Coordinates of N, CA and C in Angstrom, one line a residue:
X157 N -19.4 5.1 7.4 CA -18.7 4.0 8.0 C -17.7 4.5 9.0
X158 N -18.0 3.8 10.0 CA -16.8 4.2 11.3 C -15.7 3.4 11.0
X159 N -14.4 3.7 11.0 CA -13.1 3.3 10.5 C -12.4 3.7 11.9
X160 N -11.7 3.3 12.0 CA -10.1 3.7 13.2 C -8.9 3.5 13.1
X161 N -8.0 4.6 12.3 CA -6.7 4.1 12.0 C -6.0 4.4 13.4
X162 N -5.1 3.4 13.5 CA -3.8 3.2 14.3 C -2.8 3.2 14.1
X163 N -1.6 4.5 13.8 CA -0.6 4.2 13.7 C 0.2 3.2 13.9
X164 N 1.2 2.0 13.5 CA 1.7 1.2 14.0 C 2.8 1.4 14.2
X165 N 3.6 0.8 15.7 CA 4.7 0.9 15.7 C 5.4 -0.6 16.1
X166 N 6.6 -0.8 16.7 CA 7.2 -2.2 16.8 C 6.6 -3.0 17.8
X167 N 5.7 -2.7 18.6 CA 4.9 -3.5 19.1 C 4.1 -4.2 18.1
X168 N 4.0 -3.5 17.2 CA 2.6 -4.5 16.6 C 3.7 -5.1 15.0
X169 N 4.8 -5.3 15.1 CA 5.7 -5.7 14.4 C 5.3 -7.4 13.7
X170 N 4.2 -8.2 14.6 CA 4.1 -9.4 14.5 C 2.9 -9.4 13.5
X171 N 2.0 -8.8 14.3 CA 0.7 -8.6 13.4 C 0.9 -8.1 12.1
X172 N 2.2 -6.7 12.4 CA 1.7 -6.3 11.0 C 2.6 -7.4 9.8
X173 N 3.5 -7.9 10.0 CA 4.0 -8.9 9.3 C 2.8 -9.8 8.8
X174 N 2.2 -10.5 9.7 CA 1.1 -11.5 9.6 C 0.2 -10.7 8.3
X175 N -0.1 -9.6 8.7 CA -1.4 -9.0 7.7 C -0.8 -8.8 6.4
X176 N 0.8 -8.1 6.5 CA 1.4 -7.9 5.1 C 1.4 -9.2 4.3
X177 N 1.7 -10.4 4.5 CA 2.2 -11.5 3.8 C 0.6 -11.8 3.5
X178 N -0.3 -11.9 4.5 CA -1.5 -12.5 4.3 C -2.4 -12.1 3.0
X179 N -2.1 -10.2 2.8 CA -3.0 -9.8 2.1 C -2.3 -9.7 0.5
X180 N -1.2 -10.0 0.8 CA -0.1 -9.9 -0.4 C -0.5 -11.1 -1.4
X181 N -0.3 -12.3 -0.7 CA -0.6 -13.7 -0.9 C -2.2 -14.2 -1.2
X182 N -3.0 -13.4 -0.9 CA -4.0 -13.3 -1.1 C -4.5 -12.9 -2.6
X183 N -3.8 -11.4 -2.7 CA -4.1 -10.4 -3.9 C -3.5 -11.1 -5.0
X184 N -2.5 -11.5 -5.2 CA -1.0 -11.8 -6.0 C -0.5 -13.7 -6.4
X185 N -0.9 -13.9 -5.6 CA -0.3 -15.5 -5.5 C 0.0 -16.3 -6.7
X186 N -2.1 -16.2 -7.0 CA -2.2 -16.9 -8.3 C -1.2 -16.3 -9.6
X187 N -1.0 -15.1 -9.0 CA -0.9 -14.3 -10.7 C 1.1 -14.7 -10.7
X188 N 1.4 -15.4 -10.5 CA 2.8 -15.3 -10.3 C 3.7 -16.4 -10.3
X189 N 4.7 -16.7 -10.4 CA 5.2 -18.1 -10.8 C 6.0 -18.2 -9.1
X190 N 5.7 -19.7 -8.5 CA 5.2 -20.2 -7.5 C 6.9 -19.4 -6.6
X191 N 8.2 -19.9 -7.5 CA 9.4 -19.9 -7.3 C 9.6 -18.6 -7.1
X192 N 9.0 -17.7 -7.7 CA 9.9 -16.0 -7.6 C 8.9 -15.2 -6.5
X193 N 7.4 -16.0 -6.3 CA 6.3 -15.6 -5.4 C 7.1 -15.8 -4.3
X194 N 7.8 -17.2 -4.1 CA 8.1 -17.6 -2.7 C 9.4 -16.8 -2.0
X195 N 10.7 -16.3 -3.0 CA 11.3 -15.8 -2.9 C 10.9 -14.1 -2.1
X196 N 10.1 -13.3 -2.8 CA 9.8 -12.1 -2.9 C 9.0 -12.3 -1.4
X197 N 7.6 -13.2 -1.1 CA 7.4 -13.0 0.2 C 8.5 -12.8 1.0
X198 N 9.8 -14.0 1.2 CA 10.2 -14.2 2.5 C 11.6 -13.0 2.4
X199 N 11.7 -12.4 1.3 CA 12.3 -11.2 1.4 C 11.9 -9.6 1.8
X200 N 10.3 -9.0 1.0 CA 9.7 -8.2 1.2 C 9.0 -8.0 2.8
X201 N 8.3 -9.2 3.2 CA 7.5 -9.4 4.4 C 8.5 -9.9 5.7
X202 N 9.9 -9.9 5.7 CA 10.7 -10.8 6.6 C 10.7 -9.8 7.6
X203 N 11.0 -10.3 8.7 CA 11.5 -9.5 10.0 C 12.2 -8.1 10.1
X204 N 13.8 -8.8 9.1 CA 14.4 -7.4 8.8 C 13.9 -6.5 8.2
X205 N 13.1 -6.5 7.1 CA 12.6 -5.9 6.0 C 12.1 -5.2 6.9
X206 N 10.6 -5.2 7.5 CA 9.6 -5.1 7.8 C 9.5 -4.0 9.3
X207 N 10.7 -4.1 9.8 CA 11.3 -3.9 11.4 C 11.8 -2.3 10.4
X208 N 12.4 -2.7 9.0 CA 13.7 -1.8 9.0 C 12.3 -0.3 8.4
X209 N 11.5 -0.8 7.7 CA 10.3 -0.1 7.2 C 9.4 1.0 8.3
X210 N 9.4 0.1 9.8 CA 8.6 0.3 10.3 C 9.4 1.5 11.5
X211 N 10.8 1.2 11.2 CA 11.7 1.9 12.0 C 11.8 3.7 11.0
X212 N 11.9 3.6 9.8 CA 11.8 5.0 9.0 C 11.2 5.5 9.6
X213 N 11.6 7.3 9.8 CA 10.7 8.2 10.5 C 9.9 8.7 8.9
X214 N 10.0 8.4 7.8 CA 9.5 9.3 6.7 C 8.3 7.7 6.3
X215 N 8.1 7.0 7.0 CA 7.0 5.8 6.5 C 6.2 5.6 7.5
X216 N 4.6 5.6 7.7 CA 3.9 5.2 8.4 C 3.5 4.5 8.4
X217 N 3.2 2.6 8.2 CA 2.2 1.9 8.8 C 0.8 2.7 9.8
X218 N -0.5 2.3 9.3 CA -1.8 2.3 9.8 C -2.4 1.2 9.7
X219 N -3.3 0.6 11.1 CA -3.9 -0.4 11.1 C -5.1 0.5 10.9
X220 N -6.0 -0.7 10.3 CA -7.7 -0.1 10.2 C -8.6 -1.1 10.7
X221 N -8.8 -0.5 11.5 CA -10.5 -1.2 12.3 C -11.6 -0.5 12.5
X222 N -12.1 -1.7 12.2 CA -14.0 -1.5 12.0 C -14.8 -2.7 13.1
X223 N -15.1 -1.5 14.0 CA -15.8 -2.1 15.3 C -14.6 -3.1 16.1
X224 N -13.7 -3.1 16.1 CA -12.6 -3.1 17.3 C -11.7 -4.7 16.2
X225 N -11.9 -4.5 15.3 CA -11.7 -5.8 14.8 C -11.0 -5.1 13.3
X226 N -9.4 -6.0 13.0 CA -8.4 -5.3 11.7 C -9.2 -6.0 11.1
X227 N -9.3 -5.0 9.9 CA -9.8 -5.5 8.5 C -8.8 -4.9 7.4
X228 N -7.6 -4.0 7.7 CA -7.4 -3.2 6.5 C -5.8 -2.6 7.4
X229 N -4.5 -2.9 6.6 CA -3.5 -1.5 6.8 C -3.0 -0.8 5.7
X230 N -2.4 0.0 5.8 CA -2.2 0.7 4.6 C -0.2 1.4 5.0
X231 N 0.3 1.9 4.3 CA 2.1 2.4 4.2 C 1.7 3.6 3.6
X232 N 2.0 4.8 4.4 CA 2.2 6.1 3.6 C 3.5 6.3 3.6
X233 N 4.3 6.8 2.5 CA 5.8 7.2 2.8 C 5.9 8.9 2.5
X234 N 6.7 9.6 2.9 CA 7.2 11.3 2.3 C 8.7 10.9 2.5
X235 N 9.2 12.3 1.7 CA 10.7 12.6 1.7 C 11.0 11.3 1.0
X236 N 12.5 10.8 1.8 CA 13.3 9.9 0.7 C 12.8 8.6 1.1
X237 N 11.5 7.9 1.4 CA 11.1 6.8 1.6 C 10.1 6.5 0.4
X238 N 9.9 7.6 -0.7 CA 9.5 7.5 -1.2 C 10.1 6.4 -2.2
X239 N 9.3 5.8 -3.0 CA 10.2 4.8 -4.0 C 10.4 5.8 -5.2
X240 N 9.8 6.7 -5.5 CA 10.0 7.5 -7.2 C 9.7 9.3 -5.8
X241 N 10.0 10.5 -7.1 CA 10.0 11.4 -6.6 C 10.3 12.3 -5.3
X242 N 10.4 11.7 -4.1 CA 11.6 11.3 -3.1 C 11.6 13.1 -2.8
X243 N 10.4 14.0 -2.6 CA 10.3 15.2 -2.2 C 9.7 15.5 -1.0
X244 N 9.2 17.2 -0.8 CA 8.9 17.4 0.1 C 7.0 17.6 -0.3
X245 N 6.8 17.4 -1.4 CA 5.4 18.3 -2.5 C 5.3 16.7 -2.2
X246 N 5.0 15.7 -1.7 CA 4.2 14.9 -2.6 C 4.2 13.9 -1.1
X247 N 2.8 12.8 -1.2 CA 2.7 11.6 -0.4 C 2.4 10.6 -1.1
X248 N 3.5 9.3 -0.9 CA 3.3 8.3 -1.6 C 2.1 7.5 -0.9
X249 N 1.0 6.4 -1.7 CA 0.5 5.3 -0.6 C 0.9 4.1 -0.9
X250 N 1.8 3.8 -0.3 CA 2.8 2.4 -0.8 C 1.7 0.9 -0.9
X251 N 1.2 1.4 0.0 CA 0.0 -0.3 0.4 C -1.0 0.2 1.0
X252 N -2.0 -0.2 0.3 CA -3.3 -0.3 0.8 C -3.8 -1.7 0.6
X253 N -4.6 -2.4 1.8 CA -4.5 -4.2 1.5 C -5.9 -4.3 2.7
X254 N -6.9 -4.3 2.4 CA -8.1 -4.9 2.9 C -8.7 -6.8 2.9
X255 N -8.3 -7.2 3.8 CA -7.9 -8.8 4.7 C -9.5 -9.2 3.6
X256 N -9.4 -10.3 3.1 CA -10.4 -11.0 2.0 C -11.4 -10.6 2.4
X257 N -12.0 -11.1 3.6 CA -12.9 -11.1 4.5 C -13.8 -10.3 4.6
X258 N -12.9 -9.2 4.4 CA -14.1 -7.8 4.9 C -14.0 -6.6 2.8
X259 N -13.3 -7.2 2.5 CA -13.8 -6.7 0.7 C -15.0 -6.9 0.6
X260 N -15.6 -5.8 -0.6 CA -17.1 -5.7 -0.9 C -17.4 -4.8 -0.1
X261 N -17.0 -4.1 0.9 CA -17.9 -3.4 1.9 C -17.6 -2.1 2.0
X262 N -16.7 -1.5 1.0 CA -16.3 -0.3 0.6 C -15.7 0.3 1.8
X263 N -15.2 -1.2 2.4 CA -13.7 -0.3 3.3 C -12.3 0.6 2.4
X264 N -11.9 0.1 1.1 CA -11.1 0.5 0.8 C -11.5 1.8 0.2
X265 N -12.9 2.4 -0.3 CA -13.2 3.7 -0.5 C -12.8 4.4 0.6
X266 N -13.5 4.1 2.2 CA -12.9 4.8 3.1 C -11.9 5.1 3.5
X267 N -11.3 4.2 3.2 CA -9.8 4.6 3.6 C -9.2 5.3 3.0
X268 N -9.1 5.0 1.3 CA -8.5 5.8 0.6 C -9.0 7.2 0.9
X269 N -10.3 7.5 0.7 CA -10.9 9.0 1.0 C -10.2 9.6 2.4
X270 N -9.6 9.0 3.7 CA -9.3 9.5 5.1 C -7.6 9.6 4.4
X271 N -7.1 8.4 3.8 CA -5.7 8.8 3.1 C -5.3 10.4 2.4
X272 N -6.4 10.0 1.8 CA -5.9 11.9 0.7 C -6.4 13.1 1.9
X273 N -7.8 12.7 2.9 CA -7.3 13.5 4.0 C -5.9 13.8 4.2
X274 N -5.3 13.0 5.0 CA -3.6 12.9 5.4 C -3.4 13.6 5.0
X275 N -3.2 13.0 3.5 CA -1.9 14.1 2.3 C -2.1 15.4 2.6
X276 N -3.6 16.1 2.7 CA -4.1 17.4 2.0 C -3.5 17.9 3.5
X277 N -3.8 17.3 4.9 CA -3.1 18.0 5.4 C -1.9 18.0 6.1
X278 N -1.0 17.1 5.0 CA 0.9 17.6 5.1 C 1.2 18.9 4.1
X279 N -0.1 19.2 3.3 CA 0.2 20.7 2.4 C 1.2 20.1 1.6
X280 N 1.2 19.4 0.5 CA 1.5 18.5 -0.2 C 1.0 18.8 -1.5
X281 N 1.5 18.6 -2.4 CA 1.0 19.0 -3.8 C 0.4 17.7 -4.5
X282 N 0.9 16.4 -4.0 CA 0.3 15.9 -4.6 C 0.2 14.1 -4.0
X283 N -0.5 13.6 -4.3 CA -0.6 12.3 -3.7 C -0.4 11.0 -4.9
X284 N 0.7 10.0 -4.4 CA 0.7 8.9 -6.0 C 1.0 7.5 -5.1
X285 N 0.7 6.8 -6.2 CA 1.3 5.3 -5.7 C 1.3 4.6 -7.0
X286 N 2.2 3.5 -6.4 CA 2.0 2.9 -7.9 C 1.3 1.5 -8.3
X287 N 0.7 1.0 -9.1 CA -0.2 0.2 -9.2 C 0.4 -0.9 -10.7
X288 N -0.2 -2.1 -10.3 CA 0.3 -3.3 -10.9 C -0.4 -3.2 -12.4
X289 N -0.1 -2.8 -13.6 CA -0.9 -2.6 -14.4 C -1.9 -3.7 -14.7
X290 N -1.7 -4.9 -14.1 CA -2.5 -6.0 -14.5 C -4.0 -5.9 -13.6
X291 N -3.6 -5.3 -12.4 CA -4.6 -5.1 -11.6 C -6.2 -3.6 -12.2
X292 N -6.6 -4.2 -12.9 CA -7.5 -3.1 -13.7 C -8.4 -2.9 -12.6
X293 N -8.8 -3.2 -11.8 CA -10.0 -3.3 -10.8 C -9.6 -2.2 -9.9
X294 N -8.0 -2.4 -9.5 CA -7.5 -1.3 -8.5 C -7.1 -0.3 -9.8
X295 N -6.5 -0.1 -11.2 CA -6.9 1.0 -11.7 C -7.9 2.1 -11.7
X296 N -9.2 0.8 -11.8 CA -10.2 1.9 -12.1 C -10.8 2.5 -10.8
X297 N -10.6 1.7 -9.7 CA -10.5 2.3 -8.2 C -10.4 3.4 -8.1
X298 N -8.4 3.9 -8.6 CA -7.9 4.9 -8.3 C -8.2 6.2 -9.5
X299 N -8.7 5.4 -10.1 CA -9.6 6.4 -11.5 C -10.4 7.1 -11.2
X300 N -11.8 6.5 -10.4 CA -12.5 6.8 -9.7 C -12.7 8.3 -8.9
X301 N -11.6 8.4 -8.7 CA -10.8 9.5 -7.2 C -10.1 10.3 -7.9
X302 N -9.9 10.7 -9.3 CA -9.1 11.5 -10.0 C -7.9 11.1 -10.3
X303 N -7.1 9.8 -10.2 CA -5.7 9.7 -9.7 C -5.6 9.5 -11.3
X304 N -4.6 10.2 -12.1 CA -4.1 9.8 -13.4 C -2.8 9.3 -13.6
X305 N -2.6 8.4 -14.5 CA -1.6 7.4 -15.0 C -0.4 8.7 -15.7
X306 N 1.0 8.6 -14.8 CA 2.0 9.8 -15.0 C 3.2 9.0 -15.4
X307 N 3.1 7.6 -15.3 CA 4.6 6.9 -15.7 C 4.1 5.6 -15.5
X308 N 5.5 4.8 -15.4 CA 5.5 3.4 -15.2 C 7.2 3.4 -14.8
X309 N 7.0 2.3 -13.3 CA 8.1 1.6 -12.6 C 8.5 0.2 -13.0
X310 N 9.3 0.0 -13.1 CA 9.8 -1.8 -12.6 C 8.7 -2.0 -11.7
X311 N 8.6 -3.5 -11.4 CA 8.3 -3.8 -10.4 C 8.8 -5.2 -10.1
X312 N 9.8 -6.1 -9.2 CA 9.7 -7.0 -8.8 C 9.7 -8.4 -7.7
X313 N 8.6 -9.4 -8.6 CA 8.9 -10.0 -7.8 C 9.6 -11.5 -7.9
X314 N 10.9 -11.7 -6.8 CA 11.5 -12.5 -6.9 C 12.1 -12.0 -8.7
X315 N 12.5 -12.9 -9.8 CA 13.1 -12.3 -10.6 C 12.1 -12.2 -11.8
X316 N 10.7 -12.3 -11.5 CA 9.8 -11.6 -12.5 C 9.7 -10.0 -12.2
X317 N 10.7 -9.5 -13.8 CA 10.0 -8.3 -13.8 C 8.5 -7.6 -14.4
X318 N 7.8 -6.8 -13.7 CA 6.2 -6.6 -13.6 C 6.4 -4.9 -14.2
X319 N 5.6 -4.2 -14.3 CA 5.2 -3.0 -14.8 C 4.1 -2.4 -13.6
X320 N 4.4 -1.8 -12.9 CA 3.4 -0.8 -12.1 C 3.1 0.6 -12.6
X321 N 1.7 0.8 -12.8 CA 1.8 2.7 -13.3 C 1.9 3.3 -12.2
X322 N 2.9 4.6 -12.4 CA 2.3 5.7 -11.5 C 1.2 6.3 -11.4
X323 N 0.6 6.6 -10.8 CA -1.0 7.5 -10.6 C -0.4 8.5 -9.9
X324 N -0.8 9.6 -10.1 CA -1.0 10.8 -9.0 C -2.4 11.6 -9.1
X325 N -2.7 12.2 -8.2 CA -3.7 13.2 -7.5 C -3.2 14.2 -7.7
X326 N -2.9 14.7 -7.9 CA -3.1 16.5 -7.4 C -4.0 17.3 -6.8
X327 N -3.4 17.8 -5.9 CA -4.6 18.9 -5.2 C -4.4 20.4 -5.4

């Protein structure tokens, strides 16, 4: 599959807002009480948020396109943009979010596989993110790929607190 990542920068500040809320709200909506959902969008995905994320020299935004058209972006962070472990040995993947539309088509295999690319060559010890424990589907995803369950974060949203596991890779 031909993929094309694009780093993003604040030109594409609009879009990537649009894609963040869209694929968020998508994945998450149902699973969540309407009040703390609404809250957590217009704080996580807002202008300043999103500007201040995109502004970090240690976090990357990637758009992903397949045949000139976004279907997928993804957030890699290193160093102290990391949310847990916050070193120089490790690459977080904060978000990976493939737009409804184009799921089933084993874009997110791709990507993830060109991701651990990345990592392997920042010379990195190891690659993690962390995952919604409710989400079993993106578990066994990241199972798939070797990635094992090393902890559990907080996670929240608006003032539901959630459980995310850590996963890591090692290489």
């Amino acid at each position: 599959m031909s993929l094309v990542f694009k780093i993003c920068d604040i030109n594409d500040l609009e879009e990537l807002i649009e894609i963040s809320k869209s694929t968020f709200i998508t994945a998450f909506e149902k699973d969540n009480d309407p009040s703390d959902f609404k809250e957590y969008i217009e704080k996580a995905f807002s202008e300043k948020q999103i500007t201040k994320e995109l502004t970090n020299p240690n976090s990357t935004f990637y758009f992903v396109y397949k045949k000139n058209v976004l279907v997928a972006y993804i957030k890699l962070n290193t160093g102290d943009a990391q949310n847990e472990f916050q070193n120089d040995d490790s690459v977080e993947l904060e978000r990976i979010y493939v737009l409804k539309e184009f799921q089933g088509q084993q874009i997110g295999k791709h990507i993830l596989e060109e991701v651990i690319q990345i990592a392997k060559e920042k010379k990195v010890n190891f690659l993690w993110l962390g995952v919604w424990e409710e989400n079993k589907g993106a578990i066994k995803f990241y199972e798939r790929y070797g990635f094992q369950k090393t902890g559990t974060h907080p996670y929240y949203v608006g003032n539901d607190k959630q459980t995310d596991w850590l996963m890591k890779l090692d290489f």
